[in-house]
Amino acid sequence: MRLLAIAVLIVSGVLLLLTVFRHKLGWAWLSVFGTHLILAALAIYIVNFSGVVTNLHVPLNPATIGTVTILGLPGVLLLLGLKLTLF
């Protein structure tokens, strides 16, 4: 079963690389995604340590960074609202 999972991973990785280079997407999308990822982590870090809202800490994990990467600044506000409401 493990060998099958590794084979699927390798085949999907090769097909992904083939798609990226075949359609001339290049590396521009990777730099844009990386920039968004870094800015998302920085935004969460600023919210955590700025002291604007006391006793509020949004963890830096893949789920929160992914939310802020996709949604931008409204994603930070969404996470703050969820944190205040649910916890």
mmCIF file of C-alpha atoms in Angstrom, residues 39-74:
data_model
loop_
_atom_site.group_PDB
_atom_site.id
_atom_site.type_symbol
_atom_site.label_atom_id
_atom_site.label_comp_id
_atom_site.label_asym_id
_atom_site.label_seq_id
_atom_site.Cartn_x
_atom_site.Cartn_y
_atom_site.Cartn_z
ATOM 1 C CA LEU A 39 2.882 38.749 3.688
ATOM 2 C CA ALA A 40 0.201 36.536 5.255
ATOM 3 C CA ALA A 41 2.598 35.261 7.913
ATOM 4 C CA LEU A 42 3.801 38.814 8.551
ATOM 5 C CA ALA A 43 0.215 40.085 8.943
ATOM 6 C CA ILE A 44 -0.603 37.398 11.511
ATOM 7 C CA TYR A 45 2.665 38.089 13.313
ATOM 8 C CA ILE A 46 1.897 41.820 13.484
ATOM 9 C CA VAL A 47 -1.587 41.148 14.851
ATOM 10 C CA ASN A 48 -0.214 38.792 17.488
ATOM 11 C CA PHE A 49 2.486 41.100 18.784
ATOM 12 C CA SER A 50 1.113 44.580 18.160
ATOM 13 C CA GLY A 51 -1.006 44.637 21.304
ATOM 14 C CA VAL A 52 -4.010 46.158 19.539
ATOM 15 C CA VAL A 53 -6.270 43.501 21.027
ATOM 16 C CA THR A 54 -4.997 42.168 24.331
ATOM 17 C CA ASN A 55 -5.102 38.461 25.145
ATOM 18 C CA LEU A 56 -5.638 37.550 21.519
ATOM 19 C CA HIS A 57 -3.280 35.167 19.771
ATOM 20 C CA VAL A 58 -3.848 33.737 16.305
ATOM 21 C CA PRO A 59 -1.541 30.737 15.835
ATOM 22 C CA LEU A 60 0.843 30.602 12.895
ATOM 23 C CA ASN A 61 -0.066 27.309 11.265
ATOM 24 C CA PRO A 62 -0.787 26.206 7.686
ATOM 25 C CA ALA A 63 -4.545 26.693 8.075
ATOM 26 C CA THR A 64 -4.356 30.285 9.297
ATOM 27 C CA ILE A 65 -1.614 31.286 6.865
ATOM 28 C CA GLY A 66 -3.523 29.650 4.006
ATOM 29 C CA THR A 67 -6.670 31.564 4.954
ATOM 30 C CA VAL A 68 -4.837 34.879 4.973
ATOM 31 C CA THR A 69 -2.967 33.992 1.769
ATOM 32 C CA ILE A 70 -6.217 33.392 -0.084
ATOM 33 C CA LEU A 71 -8.410 36.081 1.505
ATOM 34 C CA GLY A 72 -5.831 38.770 2.240
ATOM 35 C CA LEU A 73 -6.564 41.377 4.923
ATOM 36 C CA PRO A 74 -10.206 40.263 5.283
#
